[in-house]
Structure formats: structure tokens, C-alpha cells
mmCIF file with all atom_site columns, C-alpha atoms in Angstrom:
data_model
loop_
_atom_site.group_PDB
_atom_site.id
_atom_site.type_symbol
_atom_site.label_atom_id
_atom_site.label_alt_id
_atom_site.label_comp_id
_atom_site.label_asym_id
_atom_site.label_entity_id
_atom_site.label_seq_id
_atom_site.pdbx_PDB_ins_code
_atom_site.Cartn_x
_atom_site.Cartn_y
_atom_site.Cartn_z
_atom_site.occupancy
_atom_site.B_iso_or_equiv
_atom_site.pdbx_formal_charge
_atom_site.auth_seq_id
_atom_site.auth_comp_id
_atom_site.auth_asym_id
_atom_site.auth_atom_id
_atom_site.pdbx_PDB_model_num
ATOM 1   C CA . UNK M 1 1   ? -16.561 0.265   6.723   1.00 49.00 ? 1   UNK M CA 1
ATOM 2   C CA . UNK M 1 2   ? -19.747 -1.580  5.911   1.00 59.00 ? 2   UNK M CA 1
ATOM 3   C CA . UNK M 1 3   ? -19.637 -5.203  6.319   1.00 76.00 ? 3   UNK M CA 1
ATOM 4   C CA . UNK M 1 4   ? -16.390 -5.498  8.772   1.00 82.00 ? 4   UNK M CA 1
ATOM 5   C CA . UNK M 1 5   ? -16.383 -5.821  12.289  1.00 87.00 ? 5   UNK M CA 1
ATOM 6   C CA . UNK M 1 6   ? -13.109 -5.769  14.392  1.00 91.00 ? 6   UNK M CA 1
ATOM 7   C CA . UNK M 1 7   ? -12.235 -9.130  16.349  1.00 89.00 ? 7   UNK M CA 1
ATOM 8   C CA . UNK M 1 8   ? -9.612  -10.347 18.511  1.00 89.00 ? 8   UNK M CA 1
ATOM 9   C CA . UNK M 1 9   ? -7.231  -12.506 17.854  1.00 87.00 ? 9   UNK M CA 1
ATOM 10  C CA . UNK M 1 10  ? -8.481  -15.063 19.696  1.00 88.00 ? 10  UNK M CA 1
ATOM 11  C CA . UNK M 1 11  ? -11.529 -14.499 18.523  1.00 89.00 ? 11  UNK M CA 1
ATOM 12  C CA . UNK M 1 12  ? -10.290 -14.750 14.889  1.00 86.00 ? 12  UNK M CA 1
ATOM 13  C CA . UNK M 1 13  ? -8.783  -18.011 14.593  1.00 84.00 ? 13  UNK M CA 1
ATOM 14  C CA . UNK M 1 14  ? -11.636 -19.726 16.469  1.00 86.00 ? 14  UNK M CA 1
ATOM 15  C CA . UNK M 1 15  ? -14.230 -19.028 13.762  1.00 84.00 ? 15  UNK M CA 1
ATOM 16  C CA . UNK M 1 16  ? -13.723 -22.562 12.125  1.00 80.00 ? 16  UNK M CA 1
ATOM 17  C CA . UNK M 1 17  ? -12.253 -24.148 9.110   1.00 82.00 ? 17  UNK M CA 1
ATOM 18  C CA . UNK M 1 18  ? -14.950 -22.562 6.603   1.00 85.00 ? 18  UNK M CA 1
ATOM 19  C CA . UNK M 1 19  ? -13.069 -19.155 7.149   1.00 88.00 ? 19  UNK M CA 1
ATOM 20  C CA . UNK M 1 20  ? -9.918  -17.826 5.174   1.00 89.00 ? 20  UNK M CA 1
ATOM 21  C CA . UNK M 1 21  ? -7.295  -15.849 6.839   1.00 91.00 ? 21  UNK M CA 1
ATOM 22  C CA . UNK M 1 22  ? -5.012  -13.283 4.817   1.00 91.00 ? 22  UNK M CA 1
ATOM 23  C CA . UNK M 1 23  ? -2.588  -10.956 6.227   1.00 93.00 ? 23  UNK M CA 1
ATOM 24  C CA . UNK M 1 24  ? -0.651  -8.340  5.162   1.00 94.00 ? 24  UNK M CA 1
ATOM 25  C CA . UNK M 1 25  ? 2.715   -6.486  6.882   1.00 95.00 ? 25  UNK M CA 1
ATOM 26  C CA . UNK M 1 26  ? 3.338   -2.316  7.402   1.00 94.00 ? 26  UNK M CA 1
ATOM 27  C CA . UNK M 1 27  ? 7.163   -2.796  6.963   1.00 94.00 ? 27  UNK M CA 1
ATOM 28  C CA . UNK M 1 28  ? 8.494   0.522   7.970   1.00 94.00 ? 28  UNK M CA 1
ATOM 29  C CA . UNK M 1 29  ? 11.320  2.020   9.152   1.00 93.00 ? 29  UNK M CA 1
ATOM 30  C CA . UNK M 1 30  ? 12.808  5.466   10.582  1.00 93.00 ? 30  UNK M CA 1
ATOM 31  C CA . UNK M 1 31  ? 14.041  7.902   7.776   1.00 92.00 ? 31  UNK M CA 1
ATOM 32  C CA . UNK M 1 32  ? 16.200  11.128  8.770   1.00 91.00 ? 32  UNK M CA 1
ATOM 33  C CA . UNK M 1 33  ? 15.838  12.176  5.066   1.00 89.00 ? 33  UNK M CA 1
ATOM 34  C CA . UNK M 1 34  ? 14.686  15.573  4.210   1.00 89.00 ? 34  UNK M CA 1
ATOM 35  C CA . UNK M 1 35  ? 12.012  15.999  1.266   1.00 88.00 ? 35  UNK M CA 1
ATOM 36  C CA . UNK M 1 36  ? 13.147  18.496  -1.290  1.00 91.00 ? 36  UNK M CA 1
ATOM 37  C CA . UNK M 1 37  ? 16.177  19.259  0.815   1.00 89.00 ? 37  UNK M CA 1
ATOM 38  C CA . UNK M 1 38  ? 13.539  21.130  3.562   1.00 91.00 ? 38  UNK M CA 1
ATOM 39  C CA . UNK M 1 39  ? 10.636  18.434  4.898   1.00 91.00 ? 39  UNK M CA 1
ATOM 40  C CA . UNK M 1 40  ? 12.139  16.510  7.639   1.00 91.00 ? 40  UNK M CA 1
ATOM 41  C CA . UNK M 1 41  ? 10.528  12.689  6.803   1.00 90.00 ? 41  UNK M CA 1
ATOM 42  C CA . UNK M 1 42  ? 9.560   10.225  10.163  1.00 92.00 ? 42  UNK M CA 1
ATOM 43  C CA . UNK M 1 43  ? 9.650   6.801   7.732   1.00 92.00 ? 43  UNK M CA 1
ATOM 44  C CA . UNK M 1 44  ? 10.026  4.823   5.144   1.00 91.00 ? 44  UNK M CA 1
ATOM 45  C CA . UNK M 1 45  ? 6.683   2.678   4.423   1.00 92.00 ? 45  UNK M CA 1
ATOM 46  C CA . UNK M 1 46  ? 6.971   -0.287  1.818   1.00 91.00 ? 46  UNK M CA 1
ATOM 47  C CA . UNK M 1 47  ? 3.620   -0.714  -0.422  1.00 89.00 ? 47  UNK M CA 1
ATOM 48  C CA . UNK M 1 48  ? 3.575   -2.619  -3.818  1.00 86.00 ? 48  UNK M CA 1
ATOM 49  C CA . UNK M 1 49  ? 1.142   -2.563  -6.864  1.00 80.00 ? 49  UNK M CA 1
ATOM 50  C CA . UNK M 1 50  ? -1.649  -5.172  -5.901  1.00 76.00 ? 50  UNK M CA 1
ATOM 51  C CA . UNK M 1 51  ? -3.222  -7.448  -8.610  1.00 71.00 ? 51  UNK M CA 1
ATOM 52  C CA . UNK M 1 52  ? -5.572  -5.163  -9.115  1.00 74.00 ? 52  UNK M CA 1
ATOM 53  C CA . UNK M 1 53  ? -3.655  -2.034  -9.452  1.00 77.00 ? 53  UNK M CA 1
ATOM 54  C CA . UNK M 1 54  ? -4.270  -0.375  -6.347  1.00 82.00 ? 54  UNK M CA 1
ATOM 55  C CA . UNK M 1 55  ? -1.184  0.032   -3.728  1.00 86.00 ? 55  UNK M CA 1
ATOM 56  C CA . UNK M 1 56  ? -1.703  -2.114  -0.672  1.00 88.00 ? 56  UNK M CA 1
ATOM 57  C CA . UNK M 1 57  ? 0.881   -4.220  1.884   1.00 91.00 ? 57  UNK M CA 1
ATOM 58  C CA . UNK M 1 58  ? 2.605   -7.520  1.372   1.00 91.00 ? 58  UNK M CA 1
ATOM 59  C CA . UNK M 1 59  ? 1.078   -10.441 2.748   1.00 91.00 ? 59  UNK M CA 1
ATOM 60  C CA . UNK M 1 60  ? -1.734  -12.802 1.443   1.00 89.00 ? 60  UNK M CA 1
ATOM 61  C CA . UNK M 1 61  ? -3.631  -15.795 2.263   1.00 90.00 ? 61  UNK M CA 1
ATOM 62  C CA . UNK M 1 62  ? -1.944  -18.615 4.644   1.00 90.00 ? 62  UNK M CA 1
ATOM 63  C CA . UNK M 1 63  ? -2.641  -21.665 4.703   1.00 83.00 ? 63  UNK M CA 1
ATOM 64  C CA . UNK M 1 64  ? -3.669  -24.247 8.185   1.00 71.00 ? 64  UNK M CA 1
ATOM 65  C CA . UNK M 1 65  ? 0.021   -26.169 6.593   1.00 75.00 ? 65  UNK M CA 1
ATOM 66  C CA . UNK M 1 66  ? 1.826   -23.335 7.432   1.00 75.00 ? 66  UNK M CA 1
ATOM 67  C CA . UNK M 1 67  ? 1.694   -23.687 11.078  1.00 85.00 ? 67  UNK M CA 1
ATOM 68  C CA . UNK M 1 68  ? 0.894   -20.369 12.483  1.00 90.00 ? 68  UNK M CA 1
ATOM 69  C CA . UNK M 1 69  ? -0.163  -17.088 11.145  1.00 91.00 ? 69  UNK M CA 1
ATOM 70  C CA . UNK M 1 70  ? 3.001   -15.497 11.446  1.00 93.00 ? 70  UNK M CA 1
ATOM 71  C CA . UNK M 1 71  ? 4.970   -18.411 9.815   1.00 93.00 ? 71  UNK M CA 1
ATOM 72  C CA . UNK M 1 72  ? 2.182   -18.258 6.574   1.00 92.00 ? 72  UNK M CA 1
ATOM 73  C CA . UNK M 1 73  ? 3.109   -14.135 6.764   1.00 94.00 ? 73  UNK M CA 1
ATOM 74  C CA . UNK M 1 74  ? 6.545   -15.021 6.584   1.00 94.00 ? 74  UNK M CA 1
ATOM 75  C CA . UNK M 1 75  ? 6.181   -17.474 3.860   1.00 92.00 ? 75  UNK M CA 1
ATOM 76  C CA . UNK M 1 76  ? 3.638   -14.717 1.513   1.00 91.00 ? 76  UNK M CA 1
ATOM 77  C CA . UNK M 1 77  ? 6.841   -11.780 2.370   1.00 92.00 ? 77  UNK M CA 1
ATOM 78  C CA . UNK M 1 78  ? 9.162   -14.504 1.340   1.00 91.00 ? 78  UNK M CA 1
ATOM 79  C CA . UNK M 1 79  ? 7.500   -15.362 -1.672  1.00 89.00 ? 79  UNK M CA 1
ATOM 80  C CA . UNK M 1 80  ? 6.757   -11.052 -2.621  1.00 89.00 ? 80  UNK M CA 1
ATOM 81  C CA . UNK M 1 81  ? 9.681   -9.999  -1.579  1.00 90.00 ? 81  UNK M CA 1
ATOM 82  C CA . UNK M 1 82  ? 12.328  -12.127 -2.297  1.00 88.00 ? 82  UNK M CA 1
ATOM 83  C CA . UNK M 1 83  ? 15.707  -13.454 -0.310  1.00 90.00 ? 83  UNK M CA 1
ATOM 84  C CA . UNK M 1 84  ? 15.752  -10.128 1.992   1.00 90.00 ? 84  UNK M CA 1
ATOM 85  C CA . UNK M 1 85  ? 12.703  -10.702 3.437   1.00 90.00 ? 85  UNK M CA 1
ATOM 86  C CA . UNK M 1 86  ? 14.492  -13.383 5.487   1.00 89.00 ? 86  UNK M CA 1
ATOM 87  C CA . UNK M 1 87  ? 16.625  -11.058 7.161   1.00 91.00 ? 87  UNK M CA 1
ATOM 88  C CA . UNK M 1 88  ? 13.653  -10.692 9.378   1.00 94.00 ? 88  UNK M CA 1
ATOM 89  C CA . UNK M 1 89  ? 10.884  -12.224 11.172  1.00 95.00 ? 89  UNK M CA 1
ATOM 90  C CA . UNK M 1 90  ? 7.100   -11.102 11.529  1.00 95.00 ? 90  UNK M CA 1
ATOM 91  C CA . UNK M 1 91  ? 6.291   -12.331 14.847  1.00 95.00 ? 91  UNK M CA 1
ATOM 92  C CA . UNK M 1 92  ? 3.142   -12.601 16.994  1.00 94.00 ? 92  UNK M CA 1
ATOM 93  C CA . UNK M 1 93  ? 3.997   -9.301  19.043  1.00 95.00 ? 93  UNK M CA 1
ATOM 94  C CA . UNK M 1 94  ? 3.782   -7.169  15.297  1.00 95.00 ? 94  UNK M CA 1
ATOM 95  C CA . UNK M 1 95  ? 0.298   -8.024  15.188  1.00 94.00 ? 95  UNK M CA 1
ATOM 96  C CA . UNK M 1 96  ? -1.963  -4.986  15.333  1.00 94.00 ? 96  UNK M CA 1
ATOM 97  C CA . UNK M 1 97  ? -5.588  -6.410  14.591  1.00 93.00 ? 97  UNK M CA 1
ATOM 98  C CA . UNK M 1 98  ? -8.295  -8.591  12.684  1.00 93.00 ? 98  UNK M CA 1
ATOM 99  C CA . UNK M 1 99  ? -11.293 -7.549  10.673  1.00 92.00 ? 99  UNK M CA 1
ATOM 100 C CA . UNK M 1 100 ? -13.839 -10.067 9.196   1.00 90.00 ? 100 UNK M CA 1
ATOM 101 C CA . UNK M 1 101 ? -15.635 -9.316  6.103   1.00 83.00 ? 101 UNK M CA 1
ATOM 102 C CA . UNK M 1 102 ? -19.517 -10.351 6.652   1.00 75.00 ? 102 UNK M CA 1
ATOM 103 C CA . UNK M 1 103 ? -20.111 -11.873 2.978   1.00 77.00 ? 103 UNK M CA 1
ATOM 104 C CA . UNK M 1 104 ? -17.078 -14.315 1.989   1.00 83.00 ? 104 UNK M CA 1
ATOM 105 C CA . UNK M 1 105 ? -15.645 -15.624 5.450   1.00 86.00 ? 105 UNK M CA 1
ATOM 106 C CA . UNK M 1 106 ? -12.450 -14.081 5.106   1.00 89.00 ? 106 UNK M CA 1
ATOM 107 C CA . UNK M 1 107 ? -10.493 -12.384 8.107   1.00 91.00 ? 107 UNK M CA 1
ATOM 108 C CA . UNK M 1 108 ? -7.785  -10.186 7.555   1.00 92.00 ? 108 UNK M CA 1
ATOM 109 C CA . UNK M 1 109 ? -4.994  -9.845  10.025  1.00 94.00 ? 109 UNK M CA 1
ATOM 110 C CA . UNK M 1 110 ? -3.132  -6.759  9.862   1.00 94.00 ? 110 UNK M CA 1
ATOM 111 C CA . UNK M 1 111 ? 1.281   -6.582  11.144  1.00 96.00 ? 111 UNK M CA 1
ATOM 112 C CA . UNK M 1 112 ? 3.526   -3.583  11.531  1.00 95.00 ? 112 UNK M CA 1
ATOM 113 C CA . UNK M 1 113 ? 7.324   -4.475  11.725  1.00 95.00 ? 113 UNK M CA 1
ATOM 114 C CA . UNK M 1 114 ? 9.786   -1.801  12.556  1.00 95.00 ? 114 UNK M CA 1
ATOM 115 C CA . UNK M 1 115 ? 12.941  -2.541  10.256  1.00 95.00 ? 115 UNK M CA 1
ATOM 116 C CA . UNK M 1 116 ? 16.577  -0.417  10.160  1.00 93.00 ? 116 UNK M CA 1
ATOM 117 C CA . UNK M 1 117 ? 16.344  1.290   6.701   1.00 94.00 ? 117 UNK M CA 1
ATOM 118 C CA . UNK M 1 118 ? 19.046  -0.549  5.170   1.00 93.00 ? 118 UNK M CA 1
ATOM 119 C CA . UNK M 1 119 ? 17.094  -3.658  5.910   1.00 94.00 ? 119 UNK M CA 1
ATOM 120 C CA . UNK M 1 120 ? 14.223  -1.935  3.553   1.00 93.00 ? 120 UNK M CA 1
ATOM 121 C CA . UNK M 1 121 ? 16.119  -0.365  1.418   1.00 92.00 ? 121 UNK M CA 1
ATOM 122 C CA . UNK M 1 122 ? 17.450  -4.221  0.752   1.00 93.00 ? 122 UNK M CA 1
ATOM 123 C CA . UNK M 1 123 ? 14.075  -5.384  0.722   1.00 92.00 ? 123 UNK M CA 1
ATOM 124 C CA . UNK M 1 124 ? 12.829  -3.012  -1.996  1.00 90.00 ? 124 UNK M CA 1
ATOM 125 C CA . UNK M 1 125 ? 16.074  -3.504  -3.936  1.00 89.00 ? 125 UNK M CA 1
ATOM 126 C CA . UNK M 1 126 ? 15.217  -7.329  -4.295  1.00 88.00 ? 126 UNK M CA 1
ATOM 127 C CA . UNK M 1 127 ? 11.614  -7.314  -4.639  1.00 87.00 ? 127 UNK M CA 1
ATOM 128 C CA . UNK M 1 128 ? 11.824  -7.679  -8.342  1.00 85.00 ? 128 UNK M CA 1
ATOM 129 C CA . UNK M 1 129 ? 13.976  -10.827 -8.044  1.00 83.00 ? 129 UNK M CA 1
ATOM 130 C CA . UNK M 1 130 ? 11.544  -12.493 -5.966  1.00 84.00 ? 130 UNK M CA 1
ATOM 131 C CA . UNK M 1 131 ? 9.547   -15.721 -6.970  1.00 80.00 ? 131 UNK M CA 1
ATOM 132 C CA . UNK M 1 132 ? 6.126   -14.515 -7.208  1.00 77.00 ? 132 UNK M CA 1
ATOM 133 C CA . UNK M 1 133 ? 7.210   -11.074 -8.466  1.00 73.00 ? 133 UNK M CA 1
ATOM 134 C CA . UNK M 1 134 ? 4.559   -10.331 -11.440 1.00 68.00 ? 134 UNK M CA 1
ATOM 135 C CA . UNK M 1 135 ? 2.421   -12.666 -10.495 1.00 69.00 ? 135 UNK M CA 1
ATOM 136 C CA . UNK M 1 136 ? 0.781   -11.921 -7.285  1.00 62.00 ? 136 UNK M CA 1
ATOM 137 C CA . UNK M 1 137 ? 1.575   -8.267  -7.516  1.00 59.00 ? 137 UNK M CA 1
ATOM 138 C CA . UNK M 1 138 ? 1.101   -5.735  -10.611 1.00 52.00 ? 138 UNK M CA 1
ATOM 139 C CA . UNK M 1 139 ? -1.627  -4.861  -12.537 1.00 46.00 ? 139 UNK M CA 1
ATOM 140 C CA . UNK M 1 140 ? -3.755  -8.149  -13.472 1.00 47.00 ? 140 UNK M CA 1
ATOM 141 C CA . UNK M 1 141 ? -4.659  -6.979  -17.300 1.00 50.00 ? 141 UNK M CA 1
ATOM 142 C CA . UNK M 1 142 ? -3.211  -4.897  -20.041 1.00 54.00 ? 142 UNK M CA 1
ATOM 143 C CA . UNK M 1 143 ? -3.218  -1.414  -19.814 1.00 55.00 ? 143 UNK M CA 1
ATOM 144 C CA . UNK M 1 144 ? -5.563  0.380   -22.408 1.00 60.00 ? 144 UNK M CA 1
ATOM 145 C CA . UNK M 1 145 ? -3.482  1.479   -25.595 1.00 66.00 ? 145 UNK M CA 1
ATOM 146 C CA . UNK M 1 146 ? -2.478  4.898   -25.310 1.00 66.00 ? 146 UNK M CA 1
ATOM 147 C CA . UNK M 1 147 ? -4.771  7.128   -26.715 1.00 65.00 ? 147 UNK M CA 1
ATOM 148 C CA . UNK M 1 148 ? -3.934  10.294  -28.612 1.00 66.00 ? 148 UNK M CA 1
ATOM 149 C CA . UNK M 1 149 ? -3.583  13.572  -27.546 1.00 57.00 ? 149 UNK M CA 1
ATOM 150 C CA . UNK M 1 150 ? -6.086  16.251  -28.385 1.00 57.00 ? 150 UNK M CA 1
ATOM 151 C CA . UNK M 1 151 ? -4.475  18.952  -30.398 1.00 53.00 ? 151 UNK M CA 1
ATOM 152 C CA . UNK M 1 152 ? -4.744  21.744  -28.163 1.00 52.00 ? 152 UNK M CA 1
ATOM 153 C CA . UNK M 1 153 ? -2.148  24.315  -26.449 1.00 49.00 ? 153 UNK M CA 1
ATOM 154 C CA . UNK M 1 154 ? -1.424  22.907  -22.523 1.00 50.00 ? 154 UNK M CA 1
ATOM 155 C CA . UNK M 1 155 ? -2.393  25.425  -19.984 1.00 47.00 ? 155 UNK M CA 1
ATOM 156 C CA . UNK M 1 156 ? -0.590  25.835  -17.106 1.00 46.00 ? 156 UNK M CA 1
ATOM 157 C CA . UNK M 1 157 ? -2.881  25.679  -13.892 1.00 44.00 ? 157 UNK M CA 1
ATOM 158 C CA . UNK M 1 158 ? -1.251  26.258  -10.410 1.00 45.00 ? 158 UNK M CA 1
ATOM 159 C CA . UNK M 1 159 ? -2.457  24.633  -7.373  1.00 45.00 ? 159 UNK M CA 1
ATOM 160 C CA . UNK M 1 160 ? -1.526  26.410  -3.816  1.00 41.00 ? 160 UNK M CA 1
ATOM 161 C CA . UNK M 1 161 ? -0.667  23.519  -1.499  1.00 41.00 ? 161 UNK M CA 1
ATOM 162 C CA . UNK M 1 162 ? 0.593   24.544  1.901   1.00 39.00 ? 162 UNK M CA 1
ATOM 163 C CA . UNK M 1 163 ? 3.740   26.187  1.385   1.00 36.00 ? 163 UNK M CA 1
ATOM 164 C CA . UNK M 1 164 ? 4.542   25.327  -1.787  1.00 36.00 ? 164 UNK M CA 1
ATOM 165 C CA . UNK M 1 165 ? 2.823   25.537  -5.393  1.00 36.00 ? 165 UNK M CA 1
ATOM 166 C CA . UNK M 1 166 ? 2.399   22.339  -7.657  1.00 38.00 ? 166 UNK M CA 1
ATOM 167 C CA . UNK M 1 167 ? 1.273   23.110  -11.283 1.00 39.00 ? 167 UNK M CA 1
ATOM 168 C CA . UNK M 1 168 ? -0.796  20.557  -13.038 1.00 41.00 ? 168 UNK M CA 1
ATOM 169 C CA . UNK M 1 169 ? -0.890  20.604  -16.883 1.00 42.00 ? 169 UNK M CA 1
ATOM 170 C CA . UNK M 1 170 ? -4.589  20.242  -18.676 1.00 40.00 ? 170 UNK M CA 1
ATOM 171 C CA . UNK M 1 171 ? -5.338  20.550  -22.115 1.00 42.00 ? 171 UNK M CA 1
ATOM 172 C CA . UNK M 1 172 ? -8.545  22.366  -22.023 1.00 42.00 ? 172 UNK M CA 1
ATOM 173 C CA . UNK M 1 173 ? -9.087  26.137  -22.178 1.00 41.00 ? 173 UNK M CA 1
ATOM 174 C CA . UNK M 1 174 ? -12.233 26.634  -20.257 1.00 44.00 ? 174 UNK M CA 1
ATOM 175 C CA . UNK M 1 175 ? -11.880 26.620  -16.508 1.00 47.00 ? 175 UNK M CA 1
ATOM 176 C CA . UNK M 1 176 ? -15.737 25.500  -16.488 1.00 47.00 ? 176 UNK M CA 1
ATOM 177 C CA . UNK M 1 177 ? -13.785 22.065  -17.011 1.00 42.00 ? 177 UNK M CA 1
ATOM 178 C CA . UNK M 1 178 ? -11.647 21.441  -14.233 1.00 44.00 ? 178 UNK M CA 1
ATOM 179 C CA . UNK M 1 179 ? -13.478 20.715  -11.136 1.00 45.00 ? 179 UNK M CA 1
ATOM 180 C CA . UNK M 1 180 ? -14.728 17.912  -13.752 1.00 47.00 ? 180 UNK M CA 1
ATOM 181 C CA . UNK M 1 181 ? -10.911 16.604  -14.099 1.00 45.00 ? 181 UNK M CA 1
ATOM 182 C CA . UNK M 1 182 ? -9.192  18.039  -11.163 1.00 48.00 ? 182 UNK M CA 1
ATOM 183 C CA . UNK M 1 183 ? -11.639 17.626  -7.187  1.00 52.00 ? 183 UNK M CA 1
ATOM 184 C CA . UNK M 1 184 ? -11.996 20.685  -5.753  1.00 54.00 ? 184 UNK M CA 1
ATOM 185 C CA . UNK M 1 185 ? -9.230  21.055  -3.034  1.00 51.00 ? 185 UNK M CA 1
ATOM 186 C CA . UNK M 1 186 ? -11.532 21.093  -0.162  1.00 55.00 ? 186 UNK M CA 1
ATOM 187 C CA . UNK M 1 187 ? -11.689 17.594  -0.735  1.00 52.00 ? 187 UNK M CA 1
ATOM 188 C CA . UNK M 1 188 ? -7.782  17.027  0.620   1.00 52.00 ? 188 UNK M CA 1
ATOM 189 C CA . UNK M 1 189 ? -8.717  17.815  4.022   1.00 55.00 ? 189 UNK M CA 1
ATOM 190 C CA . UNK M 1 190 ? -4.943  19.604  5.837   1.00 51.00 ? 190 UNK M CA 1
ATOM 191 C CA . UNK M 1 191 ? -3.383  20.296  2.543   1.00 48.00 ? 191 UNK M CA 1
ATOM 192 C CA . UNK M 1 192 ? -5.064  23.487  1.392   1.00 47.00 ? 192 UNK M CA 1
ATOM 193 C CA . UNK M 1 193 ? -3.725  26.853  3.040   1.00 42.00 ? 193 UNK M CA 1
#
């Protein structure tokens, strides 16, 4: 990406007090699940609505009060995720790596912690009761009113992925129009057959 460079940890928190650190946690854990009865799954990854409505990791900006990276991590998961988040502790040997953005002075530090899967299943479960839940996380505005339908028949448009189909509903007639709503499939590189 434009305007990040990788550093070291080291590196990181010796740029001075006129930088900002945030970090964010990969909770994950083993799942022997199958998808529709037939896809073996590897894990379960936990990723919430951010503020502005894209999906990202827990975490945020610490503080220098909160002692050490880790403990301000702890604090943010605490404060996301509620009461099960303290079945666990991010520590320093979850860390994976640092990025610094050129323009703000802000380095983000990036965890992975290896949980059981009732430990995120618990964590999931009580995310909603957590302090900061709506606040820090979820879409920042009001949606847009719903707008009306147009009053045409739905076509039914199937889409070959892999080894199974997917159909996706449009209301327009004229196949002219969907590479305008739908992107071609060449641009999901490994999922077309």
C-alpha cells in the first residue's frame, strides 16, 4: 500500500510521543465444521462492523496510561467485546507486525490469538453486552431510507462458482446491464471454474 512502510517493533515504539499507536487482534480459532454439510472449514475468524461500516478486527488506539501495548489491546477487546474477552490474554508473543502510515503519525500493530472455539463462540455471544458496543463499532450514520422497487419482473441470473451455482436476482431485462451491477467474474481470482 501507498504510504505504509513495515517496522519492527522496536522500531515502532521508539518513534516518539507525537505518534499514535492502534492495534487490532485476529481472534481465531480451529473449526471441524463442515459448510453446507460438504466443505470441511480450518477456523473460525471474529470481525465486527467498524464505525465506518466496513468489517475490520477489534482493537483501537492505546493509550502511554495503559502500560504496555498488549495491556491497552486488552483494555480496547475488553471494552468491544465485553466480560469474555477476559477469559484471555493478548500477549507480546501474538504480535505479528507494525505498519506506519506516512501522513498522520499513526502506527498500527497487528495480533493473532489462537482461542478454543467455545472461548469465541462466548466471545461473539457477549459482544452485544459489552460497554462500548454501538459506539465504537457499527455503522457511524443512518442508513439511506429504503428506496422503492422498480416495477419490473426479477430475472433469475446464475453464476457458476467452483462446484456449485449461486443465483443472484436483478431486476433488469437486458443483459447489456449486468457487468454494470454485477464485476465480471474474472475479477474473483480462484473462484471461477
Amino acid at each position: 500500500m501507498a504510504g505504509l512502510r513495515r517496522l519492527g517493533l522496536e522500531e515502532a515504539l521508539a518513534l516518539g510521543p507525537n505518534w499514535r499507536h492502534a492495534c487490532h487482534a485476529l481472534l481465531y480459532a480451529p473449526d471441524p465444521g463442515l459448510l453446507f454439510r460438504r466443505i470441511p472449514l480450518r477456523y473460525a475468524v471474529l470481525m465486527q462492523m467498524r464505525f465506518d461500516g466496513r468489517l475490520g478486527f477489534p482493537g483501537g488506539f492505546v493509550e502511554l496510561q495503559d502500560g504496555s501495548l498488549e495491556d491497552g489491546l486488552n483494555r480496547e477487546l475488553s471494552e468491544e467485546l465485553g466480560e469474555a474477552a477476559g477469559a484471555f490474554r493478548v500477549e507480546r508473543a501474538d504480535y505479528r507486525s507494525s505498519h506506519a502510515a506516512s501522513g498522520p503519525h499513526v502506527v498500527a500493530h497487528f495480533y493473532a490469538k489462537r482461542l478454543t472455539l467455545e472461548q469465541l463462540t462466548a466471545v461473539e455471544k457477549g459482544a452485544p453486552h459489552a460497554k462500548d458496543h454501538g459506539l465504537e463499532v457499527g455503522p457511524a450514520r443512518k442508513p439511506p431510507p429504503p428506496q422503492p422497487l422498480p416495477a419490473r419482473k426479477p430475472v433469475l441470473v446464475p453464476v457458476s462458482l467452483r462446484s456449485w451455482s449461486s443465483f443472484i436476482w436483478t431486476t433488469d431485462y437486458s443483459p447489456a446491464s449486468l457487468p454494470a451491477k454485477f464485476p465480471p467474474l474474472s475479477s474473483f481470482p480462484g473462484l471461477c471454474s
